[in-house]
CSV table of C-alpha atoms in Angstrom, one decimal:
chain,number,residue,atom,x,y,z
A,1,UNK,CA,30.6,71.5,-0.5
A,2,UNK,CA,33.8,70.5,-2.4
A,3,UNK,CA,34.0,70.9,-6.1
A,4,UNK,CA,34.1,67.1,-6.5
A,5,UNK,CA,30.8,66.8,-4.6
A,6,UNK,CA,29.2,69.5,-6.8
A,7,UNK,CA,30.2,67.6,-9.9
A,8,UNK,CA,28.6,64.4,-8.4
A,9,UNK,CA,25.5,66.3,-7.4
A,10,UNK,CA,25.0,68.1,-10.7
A,11,UNK,CA,26.1,66.1,-13.8
A,12,UNK,CA,27.4,68.2,-16.6
A,13,UNK,CA,28.0,66.6,-19.9
A,14,UNK,CA,31.3,68.3,-20.9
A,15,UNK,CA,32.3,65.4,-23.1
A,16,UNK,CA,28.9,65.0,-24.7
A,17,UNK,CA,28.6,61.4,-23.6
A,18,UNK,CA,26.1,61.7,-20.8
A,19,UNK,CA,22.5,62.3,-21.9
A,20,UNK,CA,19.0,61.5,-20.8
A,21,UNK,CA,16.9,59.5,-23.2
A,22,UNK,CA,14.4,56.6,-23.2
A,23,UNK,CA,15.3,54.8,-26.4
A,24,UNK,CA,15.5,51.0,-26.3
A,25,UNK,CA,18.8,49.4,-25.2
A,26,UNK,CA,20.9,46.8,-27.1
A,27,UNK,CA,22.7,44.1,-25.3
A,28,UNK,CA,26.5,43.9,-25.1
A,29,UNK,CA,28.3,40.6,-24.9
A,30,UNK,CA,30.3,39.5,-21.8
A,31,UNK,CA,33.3,37.2,-21.4
A,32,UNK,CA,35.8,35.9,-19.0
A,33,UNK,CA,39.2,37.4,-18.6
A,34,UNK,CA,40.4,35.2,-21.5
A,35,UNK,CA,38.1,37.2,-23.7
A,36,UNK,CA,35.8,34.3,-24.6
A,37,UNK,CA,32.4,36.0,-25.1
A,38,UNK,CA,29.4,34.7,-23.1
A,39,UNK,CA,26.0,34.4,-24.7
A,40,UNK,CA,24.2,34.8,-21.4
A,41,UNK,CA,21.8,37.7,-21.8
A,42,UNK,CA,19.5,39.6,-19.5
A,43,UNK,CA,16.8,37.7,-17.6
A,44,UNK,CA,13.3,37.8,-19.1
A,45,UNK,CA,11.6,40.8,-17.7
A,46,UNK,CA,8.8,40.3,-15.3
A,47,UNK,CA,5.4,41.9,-16.4
A,48,UNK,CA,4.5,45.0,-14.7
A,49,UNK,CA,2.0,44.6,-11.8
A,50,UNK,CA,-1.6,45.4,-12.7
A,51,UNK,CA,-3.0,48.7,-11.4
A,52,UNK,CA,-5.4,48.6,-8.5
A,53,UNK,CA,-9.1,49.2,-8.9
A,54,UNK,CA,-9.4,52.7,-7.5
A,55,UNK,CA,-13.2,52.4,-7.5
A,56,UNK,CA,-12.9,50.1,-4.5
A,57,UNK,CA,-14.4,51.9,-1.4
A,58,UNK,CA,-11.1,51.1,0.4
A,59,UNK,CA,-9.4,54.0,-1.4
A,60,UNK,CA,-11.9,56.4,0.0
A,61,UNK,CA,-10.9,55.2,3.4
A,62,UNK,CA,-7.2,55.6,2.5
A,63,UNK,CA,-7.9,59.1,1.3
A,64,UNK,CA,-9.7,60.0,4.5
A,65,UNK,CA,-6.8,58.6,6.5
A,66,UNK,CA,-4.3,60.6,4.5
A,67,UNK,CA,-6.3,63.9,5.1
A,68,UNK,CA,-6.3,63.2,8.8
A,69,UNK,CA,-2.4,62.4,8.7
A,70,UNK,CA,-1.8,65.7,6.8
A,71,UNK,CA,-3.4,67.6,9.6
A,72,UNK,CA,-1.3,66.1,12.4
A,73,UNK,CA,1.6,68.0,13.8
A,74,UNK,CA,5.0,66.6,14.5
A,75,UNK,CA,4.4,65.5,18.0
A,76,UNK,CA,1.1,63.8,17.1
A,77,UNK,CA,2.8,62.0,14.2
A,78,UNK,CA,5.5,60.7,16.5
A,79,UNK,CA,3.0,59.7,19.2
A,80,UNK,CA,0.9,57.7,16.7
A,81,UNK,CA,4.0,56.0,15.2
A,82,UNK,CA,5.2,55.0,18.8
A,83,UNK,CA,1.7,53.7,19.5
A,84,UNK,CA,1.8,51.5,16.3
A,85,UNK,CA,5.5,50.4,17.3
A,86,UNK,CA,6.8,52.1,14.1
A,87,UNK,CA,10.0,54.0,13.7
A,88,UNK,CA,9.6,57.6,15.1
A,89,UNK,CA,12.8,59.1,13.6
A,90,UNK,CA,13.0,61.6,10.7
A,91,UNK,CA,11.5,64.9,9.9
A,92,UNK,CA,7.7,65.6,9.6
A,93,UNK,CA,7.3,64.8,5.9
A,94,UNK,CA,9.1,61.4,6.4
A,95,UNK,CA,6.9,60.5,9.4
A,96,UNK,CA,3.8,61.4,7.3
A,97,UNK,CA,4.9,59.1,4.5
A,98,UNK,CA,5.6,56.3,6.9
A,99,UNK,CA,2.2,56.5,8.7
A,100,UNK,CA,0.3,56.8,5.4
A,101,UNK,CA,2.1,53.8,3.9
A,102,UNK,CA,1.3,51.8,7.1
A,103,UNK,CA,-2.5,52.6,6.9
A,104,UNK,CA,-2.5,52.0,3.2
A,105,UNK,CA,-1.0,48.5,3.7
A,106,UNK,CA,-3.4,47.7,6.5
A,107,UNK,CA,-6.5,48.7,4.7
A,108,UNK,CA,-5.5,46.9,1.4
A,109,UNK,CA,-4.5,43.8,3.4
A,110,UNK,CA,-7.9,43.6,5.0
A,111,UNK,CA,-9.7,43.9,1.8
A,112,UNK,CA,-7.3,41.4,0.1
A,113,UNK,CA,-6.7,44.0,-2.6
A,114,UNK,CA,-3.0,43.6,-2.3
A,115,UNK,CA,-1.2,40.8,-4.1
A,116,UNK,CA,1.6,38.8,-2.8
A,117,UNK,CA,4.9,40.8,-2.7
A,118,UNK,CA,3.2,44.2,-2.9
A,119,UNK,CA,3.1,44.8,0.9
A,120,UNK,CA,6.9,44.6,1.2
A,121,UNK,CA,9.4,45.1,-1.6
A,122,UNK,CA,11.2,41.9,-2.1
A,123,UNK,CA,11.5,41.6,-5.8
A,124,UNK,CA,15.3,41.9,-5.5
A,125,UNK,CA,16.9,39.5,-3.1
A,126,UNK,CA,20.0,41.6,-2.9
A,127,UNK,CA,20.9,45.1,-3.7
A,128,UNK,CA,24.7,46.0,-4.2
A,129,UNK,CA,25.4,49.5,-3.2
A,130,UNK,CA,28.4,51.0,-5.1
A,131,UNK,CA,30.0,54.4,-4.4
A,132,UNK,CA,33.3,54.9,-6.3
A,133,UNK,CA,36.1,57.3,-5.3
A,134,UNK,CA,38.1,58.6,-8.1
A,135,UNK,CA,41.1,60.9,-8.8
A,136,UNK,CA,40.3,64.6,-8.6
A,137,UNK,CA,41.7,68.0,-8.4
A,138,UNK,CA,40.5,70.9,-6.4
A,139,UNK,CA,39.3,72.8,-9.4
A,140,UNK,CA,38.6,69.7,-11.5
A,141,UNK,CA,39.4,71.1,-15.0
A,142,UNK,CA,36.9,70.2,-17.7
A,143,UNK,CA,39.4,67.9,-19.4
A,144,UNK,CA,40.5,66.1,-16.2
A,145,UNK,CA,40.3,62.3,-16.5
A,146,UNK,CA,38.6,60.8,-13.3
A,147,UNK,CA,40.0,57.3,-12.7
A,148,UNK,CA,38.5,55.0,-10.2
A,149,UNK,CA,40.8,54.5,-7.1
A,150,UNK,CA,38.4,52.7,-4.7
A,151,UNK,CA,35.9,50.1,-5.7
A,152,UNK,CA,33.5,49.2,-2.9
A,153,UNK,CA,30.4,47.1,-3.0
A,154,UNK,CA,27.9,46.7,0.1
A,155,UNK,CA,25.6,43.7,-0.2
A,156,UNK,CA,22.2,44.5,1.2
A,157,UNK,CA,19.8,41.6,1.9
A,158,UNK,CA,16.3,43.1,1.2
A,159,UNK,CA,14.6,40.3,3.2
A,160,UNK,CA,16.5,40.7,6.5
A,161,UNK,CA,17.3,44.5,5.8
A,162,UNK,CA,20.9,43.8,6.8
A,163,UNK,CA,24.2,44.4,5.3
A,164,UNK,CA,25.3,40.8,4.6
A,165,UNK,CA,28.8,41.4,3.2
A,166,UNK,CA,31.1,44.0,1.7
A,167,UNK,CA,33.8,44.2,-0.9
A,168,UNK,CA,36.5,46.8,-1.1
A,169,UNK,CA,39.7,47.2,-3.1
A,170,UNK,CA,41.8,50.3,-4.1
A,171,UNK,CA,42.7,50.7,-7.7
A,172,UNK,CA,46.0,52.0,-9.2
A,173,UNK,CA,45.4,54.9,-11.7
A,174,UNK,CA,47.3,54.8,-14.9
A,175,UNK,CA,46.7,58.4,-16.4
A,176,UNK,CA,47.1,60.6,-13.4
A,177,UNK,CA,49.3,58.2,-11.5
A,178,UNK,CA,50.1,60.8,-8.7
A,179,UNK,CA,47.2,61.7,-6.5
A,180,UNK,CA,46.6,65.4,-5.8
A,181,UNK,CA,47.0,66.7,-2.2
A,182,UNK,CA,43.3,67.5,-2.5
A,183,UNK,CA,42.3,64.0,-3.5
A,184,UNK,CA,44.3,62.4,-0.6
A,185,UNK,CA,42.7,64.8,1.9
A,186,UNK,CA,39.2,64.4,0.5
A,187,UNK,CA,39.1,60.6,0.2
A,188,UNK,CA,41.7,59.5,2.8
A,189,UNK,CA,43.3,57.3,0.1
A,190,UNK,CA,47.1,57.7,0.1
A,191,UNK,CA,49.7,57.4,-2.7
A,192,UNK,CA,51.0,54.3,-1.0
A,193,UNK,CA,47.5,52.7,-1.1
A,194,UNK,CA,47.1,53.1,-4.8
A,195,UNK,CA,50.8,52.4,-5.7
A,196,UNK,CA,50.3,48.9,-4.0
A,197,UNK,CA,46.9,48.3,-5.7
A,198,UNK,CA,46.2,46.6,-9.0
A,199,UNK,CA,44.8,48.3,-12.0
A,200,UNK,CA,41.1,48.4,-12.8
A,201,UNK,CA,40.8,45.3,-15.1
A,202,UNK,CA,42.2,43.1,-12.3
A,203,UNK,CA,40.1,44.6,-9.6
A,204,UNK,CA,36.9,44.4,-11.7
A,205,UNK,CA,37.7,40.7,-12.4
A,206,UNK,CA,37.7,40.1,-8.6
A,207,UNK,CA,34.5,42.1,-8.2
A,208,UNK,CA,32.9,39.8,-10.7
A,209,UNK,CA,34.1,36.7,-8.9
A,210,UNK,CA,32.9,38.0,-5.7
A,211,UNK,CA,29.4,38.6,-7.1
A,212,UNK,CA,29.4,35.1,-8.8
A,213,UNK,CA,30.3,33.5,-5.4
A,214,UNK,CA,27.2,35.2,-4.0
A,215,UNK,CA,25.2,33.5,-6.7
A,216,UNK,CA,23.7,36.8,-7.9
A,217,UNK,CA,21.8,36.7,-11.1
A,218,UNK,CA,21.6,32.9,-10.9
A,219,UNK,CA,20.1,31.9,-7.6
A,220,UNK,CA,19.3,35.4,-6.4
A,221,UNK,CA,17.7,38.4,-8.1
A,222,UNK,CA,19.8,41.6,-7.6
A,223,UNK,CA,20.6,45.0,-8.9
A,224,UNK,CA,23.1,47.9,-8.3
A,225,UNK,CA,22.3,51.0,-6.4
A,226,UNK,CA,24.2,54.3,-6.5
A,227,UNK,CA,24.0,57.7,-4.9
A,228,UNK,CA,23.3,59.6,-8.1
A,229,UNK,CA,24.2,59.0,-11.8
A,230,UNK,CA,27.8,59.9,-11.7
A,231,UNK,CA,29.3,56.6,-10.6
A,232,UNK,CA,28.2,54.7,-13.6
A,233,UNK,CA,27.6,57.3,-16.3
A,234,UNK,CA,31.0,59.0,-15.7
A,235,UNK,CA,33.4,57.0,-13.6
A,236,UNK,CA,32.6,53.4,-14.8
A,237,UNK,CA,32.1,54.8,-18.4
A,238,UNK,CA,35.4,56.6,-18.5
A,239,UNK,CA,37.3,53.7,-16.8
A,240,UNK,CA,36.0,51.2,-19.3
A,241,UNK,CA,37.1,53.5,-22.2
A,242,UNK,CA,40.6,53.9,-20.7
A,243,UNK,CA,41.1,50.2,-20.3
A,244,UNK,CA,39.5,49.3,-23.7
A,245,UNK,CA,36.7,47.3,-21.9
A,246,UNK,CA,33.1,47.2,-22.9
A,247,UNK,CA,30.7,48.6,-20.2
A,248,UNK,CA,29.9,45.6,-17.9
A,249,UNK,CA,26.4,44.2,-18.8
A,250,UNK,CA,25.6,43.6,-15.1
A,251,UNK,CA,26.3,47.3,-14.4
A,252,UNK,CA,24.3,48.8,-17.3
A,253,UNK,CA,21.2,49.4,-15.2
A,254,UNK,CA,20.9,50.6,-11.7
A,255,UNK,CA,18.9,52.4,-8.9
A,256,UNK,CA,19.6,56.0,-8.5
A,257,UNK,CA,18.6,56.5,-4.9
A,258,UNK,CA,18.6,60.3,-5.1
A,259,UNK,CA,15.9,60.3,-7.7
A,260,UNK,CA,14.0,57.6,-5.9
A,261,UNK,CA,14.2,59.4,-2.6
A,262,UNK,CA,13.1,62.7,-4.1
A,263,UNK,CA,10.1,61.1,-5.8
A,264,UNK,CA,9.1,59.0,-2.7
A,265,UNK,CA,9.3,61.6,-0.1
A,266,UNK,CA,8.3,64.5,-2.4
A,267,UNK,CA,11.4,66.6,-1.9
A,268,UNK,CA,13.5,68.6,-4.4
A,269,UNK,CA,16.8,67.4,-5.7
A,270,UNK,CA,18.6,70.0,-3.6
A,271,UNK,CA,17.5,67.9,-0.6
A,272,UNK,CA,18.9,64.6,-1.8
A,273,UNK,CA,22.6,65.0,-0.7
A,274,UNK,CA,23.8,62.1,1.3
A,275,UNK,CA,24.0,64.0,4.5
A,276,UNK,CA,20.7,65.6,4.0
A,277,UNK,CA,18.9,62.3,3.2
A,278,UNK,CA,20.4,60.8,6.4
A,279,UNK,CA,19.3,63.8,8.5
A,280,UNK,CA,15.8,63.8,7.2
A,281,UNK,CA,15.5,60.1,7.9
A,282,UNK,CA,16.8,60.5,11.5
A,283,UNK,CA,20.0,58.8,10.7
A,284,UNK,CA,23.6,59.7,11.4
A,285,UNK,CA,26.6,59.3,9.1
A,286,UNK,CA,28.8,56.5,10.3
A,287,UNK,CA,32.4,56.4,9.4
A,288,UNK,CA,34.6,58.8,7.3
A,289,UNK,CA,32.9,60.9,4.6
A,290,UNK,CA,34.3,60.3,1.2
A,291,UNK,CA,35.5,56.7,2.1
A,292,UNK,CA,33.9,54.8,-0.8
A,293,UNK,CA,33.1,51.8,1.6
A,294,UNK,CA,31.8,54.1,4.4
A,295,UNK,CA,29.7,56.1,1.9
A,296,UNK,CA,28.3,52.9,0.5
A,297,UNK,CA,27.3,51.7,4.0
A,298,UNK,CA,25.5,54.9,4.7
A,299,UNK,CA,23.7,54.8,1.4
A,300,UNK,CA,22.6,51.2,2.3
A,301,UNK,CA,21.2,52.5,5.5
A,302,UNK,CA,19.0,55.0,3.5
A,303,UNK,CA,17.9,52.2,1.2
A,304,UNK,CA,17.0,50.1,4.3
A,305,UNK,CA,14.9,52.9,5.8
A,306,UNK,CA,13.2,53.5,2.5
A,307,UNK,CA,12.3,49.9,2.2
A,308,UNK,CA,10.9,49.9,5.8
A,309,UNK,CA,8.8,53.1,4.8
A,310,UNK,CA,7.2,51.2,1.9
A,311,UNK,CA,9.3,52.4,-1.0
A,312,UNK,CA,9.7,50.0,-3.9
A,313,UNK,CA,13.3,50.2,-5.0
A,314,UNK,CA,13.4,49.8,-8.8
A,315,UNK,CA,15.9,50.4,-11.6
A,316,UNK,CA,15.5,54.0,-12.8
A,317,UNK,CA,18.6,54.6,-14.9
A,318,UNK,CA,20.8,52.8,-17.5
A,319,UNK,CA,23.6,53.3,-19.9
A,320,UNK,CA,23.4,52.7,-23.6
A,321,UNK,CA,26.2,53.4,-26.1
A,322,UNK,CA,27.9,55.6,-23.6
A,323,UNK,CA,24.7,57.7,-22.8
A,324,UNK,CA,22.8,58.0,-19.6
A,325,UNK,CA,19.1,57.2,-20.0
A,326,UNK,CA,16.1,57.2,-17.8
A,327,UNK,CA,14.2,54.1,-17.1
A,328,UNK,CA,10.5,54.9,-16.8
A,329,UNK,CA,8.5,53.6,-13.8
A,330,UNK,CA,6.2,51.8,-16.2
A,331,UNK,CA,9.0,49.6,-17.5
A,332,UNK,CA,8.9,45.8,-16.7
A,333,UNK,CA,10.7,45.0,-13.3
A,334,UNK,CA,13.9,43.1,-13.9
A,335,UNK,CA,17.1,42.3,-12.2
A,336,UNK,CA,20.8,42.4,-13.3
A,337,UNK,CA,22.1,39.5,-15.4
A,338,UNK,CA,24.7,37.2,-14.0
A,339,UNK,CA,27.9,39.0,-13.6
A,340,UNK,CA,30.7,38.4,-16.1
A,341,UNK,CA,34.0,40.2,-16.9
A,342,UNK,CA,33.4,42.4,-20.0
A,343,UNK,CA,35.1,41.8,-23.3
A,344,UNK,CA,37.8,44.0,-24.7
A,345,UNK,CA,36.7,46.7,-27.2
A,346,UNK,CA,39.5,45.4,-29.5
């Protein structure tokens, strides 16, 4: 694994600006490129769903079914999934989770103990998968400034479980203007590509316009999803400071799929690398590794499979005053606000 990947897998707060906390968050203002601030705030959070009544006999049936599933070997699991016309791909633990979730839904549906929307996760209409590529060196010195050089967005429709559209632009760096040989080889992004690209503020403005055209945050509920904390807590955070921009309000909260995958399938963080998640779900990487757009597509495929397996994709991380903070699972479910270009820090 490259040094860059190690940094993205294991966030180290060398600058003291990335910390986990659970303090309340304050809203920033947003504005158009002409720097006229918007008063649009975040949508009113939806109340957390009520907890099930676990005294209901149906939960005893579910526990018995889970015990039976736990005793099944891989061939038995695959045969039962095939019989039920469910996906048979993935490792043993993934198939167990899929089968348990199927029986839980079936039994809860029969007793009408499940409320509308619980059987399938459709709170968000869309999920925007973002996986930046940034300037890097082979040894990545502690004081090296990582600048975003590729801004991809993959639009996942949670109702159809399809990638509906994509956005991709390269970004011209302004601090380390010459890409290292290591960076070019790792990302496939050439010096010519970034030299011909616009700087981050212009690209961010077009991202915002693209999201607005999709009516996200107005007609449709949405949120962002990343493969780890690094994209927002480091790359976006650093880039906004460099360009004297406030952190975009619509990007201040997101789904860290690594955390969610580990919690849902009960696997350690060491087994949540992109290649490992794909392999355990029975999926294959499509495209070129470390292409931001291709990585985002593959992360979207993982999100699709997790939705099919019954996982509720929910915001679990956020930024506040330059610090990374965890969002507890008990927090009200909410989507991202309508996208707007952030104000200048000046």
